[in-house]
Amino acid sequence: MNNNLYQYLLQLGDNALILGQRLCEWTGVAPELEIDLALSNIGLDLLGQANQWYEYAAELKGGDATPDTIAFLRDAHEYRNVQLVELPNGNFADTILRAVIFDTFNLLLHEALTQSSDQRIGAIAARAVKEIGYHARYCKNWTLRLGGGTEESHQKAQKALNDIWDYAFEALTPGPVDHWAKEAGIGPDLEQVKSKWEATLQQVFHQASLQIPKPGFVDRKAKSEGIHTEHLGYILAEMQFLQRAYPNLQW
Amino acid sequence: MQDIDVKSLETAFQDRIDQEIKIEPRDWMPEDYRKNLIRQISQHAHSEVVGMLPEKNWLTRAPTLKRKMALLAKIQDEGGHGLYLYSAAETLGVSREEMVRDLLSGKAKYASIFNYPALNWADMGVIGWLVDGAAIVNQVALQRTSYGPYSRAMIRICKEESFHQRQGYDICLQLARGSDEQKRMLQDAINRWWWPVLMMFGPHDSASAHSAQSMKWKIKRVSNDGLRQKFVDQTVPQLEFLKMTAPDPQLKWNEERGHYDFGEIDWDEFWNVVKGVGPCNKRRLAVRNKAHDDGAWVREAANAYAQKNN
Ligand SMILES: [Fe+2]
Ligand SMILES: [Fe+2]
């Protein structure tokens, strides 16, 4: 098995799965019914994408591997999502700021992946990119509303941005697997993605009258070494409960 | 003079109903017809929205990706039903804000079934199969209801509900074929939901406050007891196919009637839950109230932004 490719697929799948799982937590309790439905839509897209990345990963792995064994039967250190997506939902501004930072990256990444030298990756990305384009627009529009709405919403959005900003860079910082992907023509040069990402976000935050915090860079190593926040263990305890409590059953 | 006018309007109105012509928002209608419909449609909308909560309870613990996606899509459909129904009620001159306020204050009712807890994964199967199944039996009858917007909302909703029911039954089938633990989960869920589901059809016709007038106006088309019997008749074979049992020793086929006989509902429990003293009434309303309060600043921000930018 090509372990680099496998790890790369896990990065893609795990980001989608963990963010999708987080969005499920908003179901039934969002600020209004329309938002509830939109967040469910985004969650559904992400879970569907995770499933496709894991299908490919399971084929590579062979044996008894399935998308579900990959999603449900690994321990926390084996997950390759970035820390950003596992942060708690917080209030609606926290969720939206987390999303606008991540989705802006995710859209640029998937646009690049449509050109991947790996045709399977290109095909999955081509389907996903339309969905992610919608996610990015939705979160951008809410960032503008919160930033430019009331004083309270502006303050909450600014606080959310301040709290989250030093988690933003992990996705854009190439690890060994990203270097491999770039060399193999499978994934993009993250340095290039980063400059577009910064330009896009600067524009959005400017339009929303939000100040980008000082570049509080923290070297986070979830996607490259599986060193996560304390939150991931709880996400997995909940998500994996049935598979762990009653192993080897069909559901 | 005015009395005569109203009389003739009422006669003309009843004639239209009798001829199966749908009543539309701009048509004249008796004030009680309008009130009755607002009550029923808004209750129905609230039920869809509160009904998201028991299933949401297992969403983050769904055992496979496929089940998680299907459950999320189903809950999302229910929210969508809530939206269509609020819009249908708004055509009668009541705003969604007013309706929601009545829900949150406890003034308006919603289906009591959602005041029962979802305790194990099999509940996700049994809710889809039995709760959505019972809702379909009610709602198919409502497709022919006399008020146009309500009737059209029901037609649209029924299609999705039958999909939910199949999906729920599929979860049940998988558990019924599974391990002893899975079978135990399924039987436990059926035992807990069976009676509350039969209660979904409401009190006996003789004890139902709104039934007679609703039937005359064709807001309601089939009686509570008639619908309940129909549901039991169609469900027992499905139950037997699962090799599960209902918690009702009196449930058996009656050759003479051509229907299943079944035991008497615990009406004390029924009225208690209706009056707010059920297992989850307080919790469900508290969750809705918290979501609404926590979301207030977001809705204000959206309004303020829209005003500044138009
Ligand atoms: Fe529904
Ligand atoms: Fe449903």
Coordinates of C-alpha atoms and ligand atoms in Angstrom, one line a residue:
Chain A
M1 CA 0.0 0.0 0.0
N2 CA 1.1 3.5 -0.8
N3 CA 1.2 4.9 2.8
N4 CA 1.6 8.5 1.7
L5 CA -1.4 8.3 -0.5
Y6 CA -3.4 6.6 2.3
Q7 CA -2.4 9.3 4.8
Y8 CA -3.3 12.0 2.3
L9 CA -6.8 10.5 1.9
L10 CA -7.2 10.4 5.6
Q11 CA -6.4 14.1 5.8
L12 CA -9.2 14.8 3.4
G13 CA -11.6 12.3 4.8
D14 CA -11.0 13.1 8.5
N15 CA -11.4 16.9 8.0
A16 CA -14.8 16.3 6.3
L17 CA -15.9 13.7 8.9
I18 CA -15.0 15.6 12.0
L19 CA -16.4 18.9 10.8
G20 CA -19.6 17.1 9.6
Q21 CA -19.9 15.5 13.0
R22 CA -19.5 18.9 14.7
L23 CA -22.3 20.3 12.4
C24 CA -24.6 17.5 13.4
E25 CA -24.5 19.0 16.9
W26 CA -26.4 22.1 15.6
T27 CA -29.3 20.0 14.3
G28 CA -32.5 21.0 16.0
V29 CA -31.0 23.9 18.0
A30 CA -29.7 26.4 15.4
P31 CA -30.6 30.1 15.7
E32 CA -33.5 29.7 13.2
L33 CA -35.0 26.9 11.2
E34 CA -33.5 28.1 7.9
I35 CA -30.0 28.0 9.5
D36 CA -30.7 24.6 10.9
L37 CA -31.5 23.3 7.4
A38 CA -28.5 24.9 5.8
L39 CA -26.1 23.5 8.4
S40 CA -27.6 20.1 7.9
N41 CA -27.0 20.5 4.2
I42 CA -23.4 21.3 4.7
G43 CA -23.0 18.5 7.2
L44 CA -24.5 16.0 4.8
D45 CA -22.2 17.2 2.0
L46 CA -19.2 16.7 4.3
L47 CA -20.2 13.3 5.5
G48 CA -20.8 12.2 1.9
Q49 CA -17.3 13.5 1.0
A50 CA -15.7 11.7 3.9
N51 CA -17.4 8.5 2.8
Q52 CA -15.9 8.9 -0.7
W53 CA -12.4 9.5 0.5
Y54 CA -12.6 6.6 2.9
E55 CA -13.9 4.3 0.1
Y56 CA -10.7 5.0 -1.8
A57 CA -8.6 4.7 1.4
A58 CA -10.3 1.3 2.2
E59 CA -9.5 0.0 -1.3
L60 CA -5.9 0.9 -0.8
K61 CA -5.7 -0.7 2.6
G62 CA -7.4 -3.8 1.4
G63 CA -8.4 -6.7 3.7
D64 CA -11.5 -6.1 5.7
A65 CA -11.2 -2.3 5.6
T66 CA -14.4 -0.3 4.8
P67 CA -15.3 3.3 5.1
D68 CA -16.9 2.5 8.4
T69 CA -13.9 0.7 9.9
I70 CA -11.8 3.7 8.9
A71 CA -14.3 6.2 10.3
F72 CA -15.2 4.4 13.5
L73 CA -12.4 2.1 14.5
R74 CA -9.3 4.2 14.8
D75 CA -7.9 5.8 18.0
A76 CA -7.5 9.6 18.2
H77 CA -3.8 9.7 17.3
E78 CA -4.6 8.0 14.0
Y79 CA -6.9 10.8 12.8
R80 CA -5.4 13.2 10.3
N81 CA -7.8 16.1 10.4
V82 CA -6.5 19.5 11.5
Q83 CA -7.2 20.8 15.0
L84 CA -9.4 23.6 13.7
V85 CA -12.3 21.3 12.7
E86 CA -12.4 19.6 16.0
L87 CA -12.9 22.8 18.0
P88 CA -16.2 23.0 19.8
N89 CA -19.1 24.7 18.0
G90 CA -19.2 27.5 20.6
N91 CA -21.8 30.1 19.8
F92 CA -23.0 30.7 16.2
A93 CA -20.1 33.2 15.5
D94 CA -17.6 30.6 16.6
T95 CA -19.0 28.1 14.2
I96 CA -19.2 30.6 11.4
L97 CA -15.7 31.9 11.8
R98 CA -14.3 28.4 12.1
A99 CA -16.1 27.6 8.9
V100 CA -15.1 30.6 6.9
I101 CA -11.5 30.0 7.7
F102 CA -11.7 26.3 6.9
D103 CA -14.0 26.4 3.9
T104 CA -11.9 29.1 2.2
F105 CA -8.9 26.8 2.5
N106 CA -11.0 23.7 1.6
L107 CA -12.4 25.3 -1.6
L108 CA -8.9 26.3 -2.8
L109 CA -7.6 22.8 -2.0
H110 CA -10.4 21.1 -3.8
E111 CA -10.1 23.4 -6.8
A112 CA -6.5 22.3 -7.1
L113 CA -7.3 18.7 -6.5
T114 CA -9.6 18.6 -9.5
Q115 CA -6.2 18.8 -11.5
S116 CA -4.7 15.9 -9.5
S117 CA -2.5 13.4 -11.3
D118 CA -4.5 10.8 -9.4
Q119 CA -7.7 10.5 -11.4
R120 CA -9.8 9.1 -8.6
I121 CA -8.9 12.1 -6.4
G122 CA -9.6 14.4 -9.3
A123 CA -13.1 12.9 -9.8
I124 CA -14.0 13.1 -6.1
A125 CA -12.8 16.6 -5.9
A126 CA -14.7 17.6 -8.9
R127 CA -17.9 16.5 -7.3
A128 CA -17.0 18.0 -3.9
V129 CA -15.9 21.4 -5.2
K130 CA -19.4 22.5 -6.1
E131 CA -20.6 21.7 -2.6
I132 CA -17.7 23.3 -0.9
G133 CA -18.2 26.4 -3.1
Y134 CA -21.7 26.7 -1.5
H135 CA -20.3 26.2 2.0
A136 CA -17.7 28.9 1.5
R137 CA -20.3 31.4 0.2
Y138 CA -22.8 30.6 3.0
C139 CA -20.2 31.2 5.7
K140 CA -18.8 34.3 4.0
N141 CA -22.3 35.8 3.9
W142 CA -22.8 35.1 7.5
T143 CA -19.4 36.5 8.4
L144 CA -20.5 39.7 6.7
R145 CA -23.8 39.7 8.5
L146 CA -22.3 39.1 11.9
G147 CA -19.4 41.6 11.4
G148 CA -21.7 44.3 10.0
G149 CA -24.9 43.5 11.9
T150 CA -25.2 44.7 15.5
E151 CA -22.6 45.7 18.0
E152 CA -23.1 42.5 19.8
S153 CA -22.7 40.3 16.7
H154 CA -19.7 42.3 15.7
Q155 CA -18.1 41.7 19.1
K156 CA -18.9 38.0 19.1
A157 CA -17.5 37.6 15.6
Q158 CA -14.3 39.4 16.5
K159 CA -13.9 37.4 19.7
A160 CA -14.4 34.2 17.7
L161 CA -11.8 35.2 15.2
N162 CA -9.3 36.1 18.0
D163 CA -9.9 32.8 19.7
I164 CA -9.6 30.7 16.6
W165 CA -6.9 32.4 14.5
D166 CA -3.9 30.5 15.7
Y167 CA -5.6 27.3 14.7
A168 CA -6.0 28.6 11.1
F169 CA -2.6 27.9 9.8
E170 CA -2.2 24.2 10.4
A171 CA -4.1 23.3 7.2
L172 CA -1.9 25.6 5.2
T173 CA 1.4 24.4 6.7
P174 CA 2.8 21.5 4.6
G175 CA 3.7 18.4 6.5
P176 CA 5.7 15.4 5.0
V177 CA 2.6 14.0 3.3
D178 CA 1.7 17.3 1.7
H179 CA 5.3 17.6 0.4
W180 CA 5.0 14.1 -1.1
A181 CA 1.6 14.9 -2.7
K182 CA 3.0 18.1 -4.2
E183 CA 6.0 16.2 -5.7
A184 CA 3.7 13.5 -7.1
G185 CA 1.4 16.0 -8.7
I186 CA -1.4 14.7 -6.5
G187 CA -2.0 17.7 -4.4
P188 CA -1.2 21.4 -4.6
D189 CA 1.7 23.5 -3.3
L190 CA 0.3 24.6 0.0
E191 CA 2.4 27.8 -0.1
Q192 CA 0.5 28.9 -3.2
V193 CA -2.8 27.9 -1.6
K194 CA -1.9 29.9 1.4
S195 CA -1.3 33.1 -0.4
K196 CA -4.7 32.9 -2.1
W197 CA -6.3 31.9 1.2
E198 CA -4.8 34.9 2.9
A199 CA -5.9 37.3 0.2
T200 CA -9.5 35.9 0.2
L201 CA -9.8 36.1 4.0
Q202 CA -8.3 39.6 4.2
Q203 CA -10.9 40.8 1.8
V204 CA -13.8 39.0 3.6
F205 CA -12.6 40.2 7.1
H206 CA -12.1 43.7 5.8
Q207 CA -15.6 43.8 4.3
A208 CA -16.9 42.5 7.6
S209 CA -14.9 45.1 9.6
L210 CA -13.1 42.4 11.5
Q211 CA -9.5 42.8 12.5
I212 CA -7.2 39.9 11.7
P213 CA -5.3 39.2 15.0
K214 CA -1.5 39.3 15.2
P215 CA -0.1 36.2 13.5
G216 CA -0.2 34.1 16.6
F217 CA 1.5 31.1 15.0
V218 CA 1.3 27.8 16.9
D219 CA 3.0 24.8 15.4
R220 CA 0.0 22.3 15.5
K221 CA 0.7 18.7 14.4
A222 CA -2.6 17.0 14.2
K223 CA -2.7 16.3 10.5
S224 CA 1.0 15.3 10.3
E225 CA 1.6 13.5 13.7
G226 CA -1.9 12.9 15.1
I227 CA -1.3 15.3 18.0
H228 CA -4.8 16.6 18.5
T229 CA -6.7 18.9 21.0
E230 CA -8.3 17.4 24.0
H231 CA -11.7 17.7 22.2
L232 CA -11.1 14.9 19.7
G233 CA -11.2 12.1 22.3
Y234 CA -14.7 13.2 23.3
I235 CA -15.9 13.5 19.7
L236 CA -14.7 9.9 19.1
A237 CA -16.1 8.5 22.3
E238 CA -19.5 9.7 21.3
M239 CA -19.2 8.9 17.6
Q240 CA -17.7 5.4 18.0
F241 CA -19.9 4.3 21.0
L242 CA -22.0 1.7 19.3
Q243 CA -19.2 0.2 17.2
R244 CA -17.0 -0.1 20.3
A245 CA -19.7 -1.3 22.7
Y246 CA -21.0 -4.0 20.3
P247 CA -18.1 -4.9 18.0
N248 CA -18.3 -6.7 14.6
L249 CA -22.0 -6.2 14.0
Q250 CA -24.0 -5.0 11.1
W251 CA -26.2 -1.9 11.6
Chain B
M1 CA -79.4 42.5 7.4
Q2 CA -75.8 41.6 8.3
D3 CA -77.0 38.3 9.9
I4 CA -78.6 37.3 6.6
D5 CA -75.4 38.1 4.7
V6 CA -73.3 36.0 7.0
K7 CA -75.8 33.2 6.9
S8 CA -75.7 33.1 3.1
L9 CA -71.9 33.2 3.1
E10 CA -71.9 30.3 5.5
T11 CA -74.2 28.4 3.3
A12 CA -72.2 29.1 0.2
F13 CA -69.0 28.1 2.1
Q14 CA -70.5 24.8 3.2
D15 CA -71.7 24.2 -0.3
R16 CA -68.2 24.5 -1.7
I17 CA -66.9 22.1 1.0
D18 CA -69.7 19.6 0.1
Q19 CA -68.8 19.8 -3.5
E20 CA -65.1 19.1 -2.7
I21 CA -63.9 22.5 -3.9
K22 CA -60.8 23.6 -2.0
I23 CA -61.0 26.7 0.2
E24 CA -58.2 29.1 -0.7
P25 CA -56.6 31.9 1.4
R26 CA -58.6 34.8 -0.2
D27 CA -62.0 33.0 0.1
W28 CA -64.4 34.0 2.8
M29 CA -64.4 31.5 5.7
P30 CA -66.1 31.3 9.1
E31 CA -63.9 32.6 11.8
D32 CA -64.0 29.3 13.7
Y33 CA -62.9 27.4 10.5
R34 CA -59.9 29.8 10.3
K35 CA -59.1 29.4 14.1
N36 CA -59.5 25.7 13.9
L37 CA -57.1 25.4 11.0
I38 CA -54.5 27.7 12.5
R39 CA -54.6 25.6 15.7
Q40 CA -54.2 22.3 13.7
I41 CA -51.6 23.5 11.2
S42 CA -49.4 25.3 13.7
Q43 CA -49.6 22.3 16.0
H44 CA -48.5 20.2 13.1
A45 CA -45.6 22.5 12.3
H46 CA -44.5 22.6 15.9
S47 CA -44.6 18.8 15.9
E48 CA -42.2 18.6 13.0
V49 CA -39.8 20.9 14.7
V50 CA -39.9 19.4 18.2
G51 CA -39.8 16.0 16.5
M52 CA -36.3 16.7 15.4
L53 CA -35.1 16.5 18.9
P54 CA -35.5 12.8 19.8
E55 CA -33.7 11.8 16.6
K56 CA -31.0 14.4 17.0
N57 CA -30.3 12.7 20.2
W58 CA -28.7 9.7 18.3
L59 CA -27.3 11.6 15.3
T60 CA -23.8 12.0 16.7
R61 CA -23.8 8.4 17.8
A62 CA -25.2 6.8 14.7
P63 CA -23.2 3.5 14.1
T64 CA -22.3 3.9 10.4
L65 CA -21.7 6.7 8.0
K66 CA -24.6 5.6 5.9
R67 CA -27.0 5.6 8.9
K68 CA -25.7 8.9 10.1
M69 CA -26.3 10.5 6.7
A70 CA -29.7 9.0 6.3
L71 CA -30.7 10.2 9.8
L72 CA -29.4 13.7 9.3
A73 CA -31.3 13.9 6.0
K74 CA -34.4 12.7 7.6
I75 CA -34.2 15.2 10.5
Q76 CA -33.6 17.9 7.9
D77 CA -36.7 16.8 6.0
E78 CA -38.7 17.2 9.2
G79 CA -37.4 20.8 9.6
G80 CA -38.4 21.4 6.0
H81 CA -41.9 20.1 6.8
G82 CA -42.1 22.6 9.7
L83 CA -41.3 25.4 7.3
Y84 CA -44.0 24.5 4.7
L85 CA -46.5 24.1 7.4
Y86 CA -45.7 27.4 9.0
S87 CA -46.1 29.0 5.6
A88 CA -49.4 27.3 5.1
A89 CA -50.6 28.6 8.5
E90 CA -49.4 32.1 7.6
T91 CA -51.8 32.2 4.7
L92 CA -54.5 32.3 7.4
G93 CA -53.2 35.6 8.8
V94 CA -51.0 34.5 11.7
S95 CA -47.2 35.1 11.7
R96 CA -44.6 32.5 12.3
E97 CA -43.3 34.6 15.2
E98 CA -46.6 34.4 16.9
M99 CA -46.9 30.7 16.4
V100 CA -43.4 30.1 17.7
R101 CA -44.0 32.3 20.7
D102 CA -47.1 30.2 21.6
L103 CA -45.0 27.0 21.3
L104 CA -42.2 28.3 23.5
S105 CA -44.6 29.6 26.2
G106 CA -46.3 26.2 26.3
K107 CA -49.6 27.6 25.1
A108 CA -49.6 25.8 21.8
K109 CA -49.4 22.0 21.7
Y110 CA -47.3 19.7 19.6
A111 CA -47.6 15.9 19.1
S112 CA -47.2 14.2 22.5
I113 CA -45.2 11.4 20.9
F114 CA -42.1 13.6 21.0
N115 CA -42.3 13.8 24.8
Y116 CA -41.0 10.3 25.0
P117 CA -37.3 9.6 25.2
A118 CA -35.1 8.0 22.5
L119 CA -33.1 5.6 24.6
N120 CA -31.2 3.3 22.3
W121 CA -30.3 3.1 18.6
A122 CA -33.3 0.9 17.8
D123 CA -35.4 3.9 18.7
M124 CA -34.2 5.5 15.4
G125 CA -35.7 2.5 13.5
V126 CA -38.9 2.3 15.5
I127 CA -39.5 6.1 15.3
G128 CA -39.2 6.0 11.5
W129 CA -41.3 2.9 11.2
L130 CA -44.0 3.5 13.7
V131 CA -44.1 7.2 14.4
D132 CA -43.6 8.3 10.8
G133 CA -45.9 5.4 9.8
A134 CA -48.7 6.7 12.1
A135 CA -48.1 10.2 10.9
I136 CA -48.5 9.0 7.3
V137 CA -51.8 7.3 8.1
N138 CA -53.0 10.7 9.5
Q139 CA -51.5 12.7 6.7
V140 CA -52.7 10.7 3.8
A141 CA -56.2 11.4 5.1
L142 CA -55.3 15.1 5.3
Q143 CA -54.2 15.3 1.7
R144 CA -57.9 15.7 0.9
T145 CA -58.5 18.3 3.6
S146 CA -60.7 21.2 2.5
Y147 CA -58.1 24.0 2.9
G148 CA -56.0 24.2 -0.2
P149 CA -52.6 25.2 1.2
Y150 CA -52.8 22.6 3.9
S151 CA -53.8 19.9 1.5
R152 CA -51.0 20.8 -0.9
A153 CA -48.4 20.8 2.0
M154 CA -49.6 17.4 3.0
I155 CA -49.2 15.9 -0.5
R156 CA -45.7 17.1 -0.6
I157 CA -44.9 16.0 2.9
C158 CA -46.4 12.5 2.5
K159 CA -43.9 11.5 -0.2
E160 CA -41.0 12.2 2.1
E161 CA -42.7 10.6 5.1
S162 CA -43.0 7.2 3.3
F163 CA -39.3 7.4 2.6
H164 CA -38.7 7.9 6.3
Q165 CA -40.8 5.0 7.2
R166 CA -39.0 2.6 4.8
Q167 CA -35.7 3.9 6.2
G168 CA -36.8 3.3 9.8
Y169 CA -38.1 -0.2 9.0
D170 CA -34.8 -1.0 7.3
I171 CA -33.0 -0.2 10.6
C172 CA -35.4 -2.5 12.4
L173 CA -34.9 -5.3 9.9
Q174 CA -31.1 -5.1 10.3
L175 CA -31.4 -5.3 14.1
A176 CA -33.9 -8.1 13.8
R177 CA -31.4 -10.1 11.8
G178 CA -28.6 -9.2 14.2
S179 CA -27.1 -10.3 17.5
D180 CA -29.1 -11.0 20.6
E181 CA -28.2 -7.6 21.9
Q182 CA -29.5 -6.0 18.8
K183 CA -32.8 -7.9 19.0
R184 CA -33.1 -6.9 22.7
M185 CA -32.7 -3.2 21.7
L186 CA -35.4 -3.6 19.0
Q187 CA -37.9 -5.3 21.3
D188 CA -37.2 -2.7 24.0
A189 CA -37.8 0.1 21.6
I190 CA -41.1 -1.4 20.3
N191 CA -42.3 -2.0 23.9
R192 CA -41.7 1.7 24.8
W193 CA -43.1 3.2 21.6
W194 CA -46.1 1.0 20.8
W195 CA -48.7 2.5 23.1
P196 CA -47.6 6.2 22.6
V197 CA -47.8 5.6 18.9
L198 CA -51.4 4.4 19.1
M199 CA -52.1 7.5 21.2
M200 CA -51.0 9.6 18.2
F201 CA -54.4 9.2 16.6
G202 CA -56.0 11.1 19.5
P203 CA -58.9 10.3 21.9
H204 CA -61.8 8.1 21.0
D205 CA -64.1 9.9 18.6
S206 CA -66.7 10.2 21.4
A207 CA -64.2 12.1 23.5
S208 CA -62.6 14.3 20.9
A209 CA -63.4 18.0 21.4
H210 CA -62.8 19.1 17.8
S211 CA -63.9 16.0 15.8
A212 CA -67.5 16.6 14.7
Q213 CA -67.1 20.2 13.4
S214 CA -63.8 19.3 11.8
M215 CA -65.4 16.4 10.0
K216 CA -68.3 18.6 8.7
W217 CA -65.8 21.2 7.4
K218 CA -63.7 18.4 6.0
I219 CA -60.6 19.7 7.8
K220 CA -60.5 16.1 9.0
R221 CA -61.7 13.3 6.8
V222 CA -61.5 10.1 8.8
S223 CA -62.2 9.6 12.5
N224 CA -59.5 9.0 15.1
D225 CA -60.6 5.5 15.8
G226 CA -60.9 4.7 12.1
L227 CA -57.3 5.8 11.5
R228 CA -56.0 4.0 14.5
Q229 CA -57.6 0.7 13.4
K230 CA -56.1 1.2 9.9
F231 CA -52.7 1.7 11.4
V232 CA -52.8 -1.4 13.6
D233 CA -54.1 -3.5 10.7
Q234 CA -51.2 -2.5 8.5
T235 CA -48.5 -2.6 11.2
V236 CA -49.1 -6.0 12.8
P237 CA -47.9 -8.0 9.7
Q238 CA -44.7 -5.9 9.6
L239 CA -44.2 -6.5 13.3
E240 CA -44.6 -10.3 12.8
F241 CA -42.1 -10.2 9.9
L242 CA -39.5 -8.8 12.3
K243 CA -40.4 -11.7 14.7
M244 CA -41.0 -9.1 17.4
T245 CA -44.0 -8.7 19.7
A246 CA -46.3 -5.8 20.7
P247 CA -46.8 -5.2 24.5
D248 CA -50.5 -5.9 24.2
P249 CA -51.8 -9.3 25.2
Q250 CA -55.2 -8.5 23.6
L251 CA -53.8 -7.9 20.2
K252 CA -55.2 -10.6 17.9
W253 CA -56.9 -11.0 14.5
N254 CA -60.7 -10.8 14.6
E255 CA -62.0 -12.9 11.7
E256 CA -65.5 -11.6 12.0
R257 CA -64.6 -7.9 11.9
G258 CA -61.8 -8.4 9.5
H259 CA -59.6 -6.3 11.7
Y260 CA -57.2 -6.7 14.6
D261 CA -58.6 -6.3 18.1
F262 CA -56.3 -4.5 20.5
G263 CA -56.3 -3.4 24.1
E264 CA -57.4 -0.1 25.6
I265 CA -55.0 2.8 25.7
D266 CA -54.0 4.2 29.1
W267 CA -56.0 7.4 28.8
D268 CA -54.7 8.8 32.0
E269 CA -51.2 8.7 30.6
F270 CA -52.5 10.2 27.4
W271 CA -54.1 13.2 29.1
N272 CA -51.1 13.7 31.4
V273 CA -48.7 14.0 28.5
V274 CA -51.1 16.3 26.7
K275 CA -51.2 18.5 29.8
G276 CA -47.5 18.7 30.0
V277 CA -46.7 16.0 32.5
G278 CA -44.9 13.5 30.3
P279 CA -41.4 12.0 30.4
C280 CA -39.7 14.7 28.3
N281 CA -42.2 17.7 28.0
K282 CA -40.1 20.0 30.1
R283 CA -36.8 19.0 28.5
R284 CA -38.1 19.4 24.9
L285 CA -39.5 22.8 25.6
A286 CA -36.4 23.9 27.5
V287 CA -34.2 22.9 24.6
R288 CA -36.4 24.8 22.1
N289 CA -36.5 27.8 24.4
K290 CA -32.7 27.8 24.9
A291 CA -32.1 27.5 21.1
H292 CA -34.5 30.4 20.5
D293 CA -32.9 32.6 23.2
D294 CA -29.4 31.8 22.2
G295 CA -30.2 32.6 18.6
A296 CA -31.8 35.9 19.3
W297 CA -28.7 38.0 18.7
V298 CA -28.1 36.1 15.4
R299 CA -31.5 36.9 14.1
E300 CA -31.1 40.5 15.2
A301 CA -27.8 40.8 13.4
A302 CA -29.3 39.4 10.2
N303 CA -32.1 42.0 10.4
A304 CA -29.8 44.9 11.2
Y305 CA -27.5 43.9 8.3
A306 CA -30.4 43.6 5.9
Q307 CA -31.7 47.0 6.8
K308 CA -28.3 48.7 6.4
N309 CA -27.7 47.0 3.1
N310 CA -30.9 47.5 1.1
Ligands
FE1 FE -42.4 15.2 8.9
FE2 FE -40.9 12.1 8.8

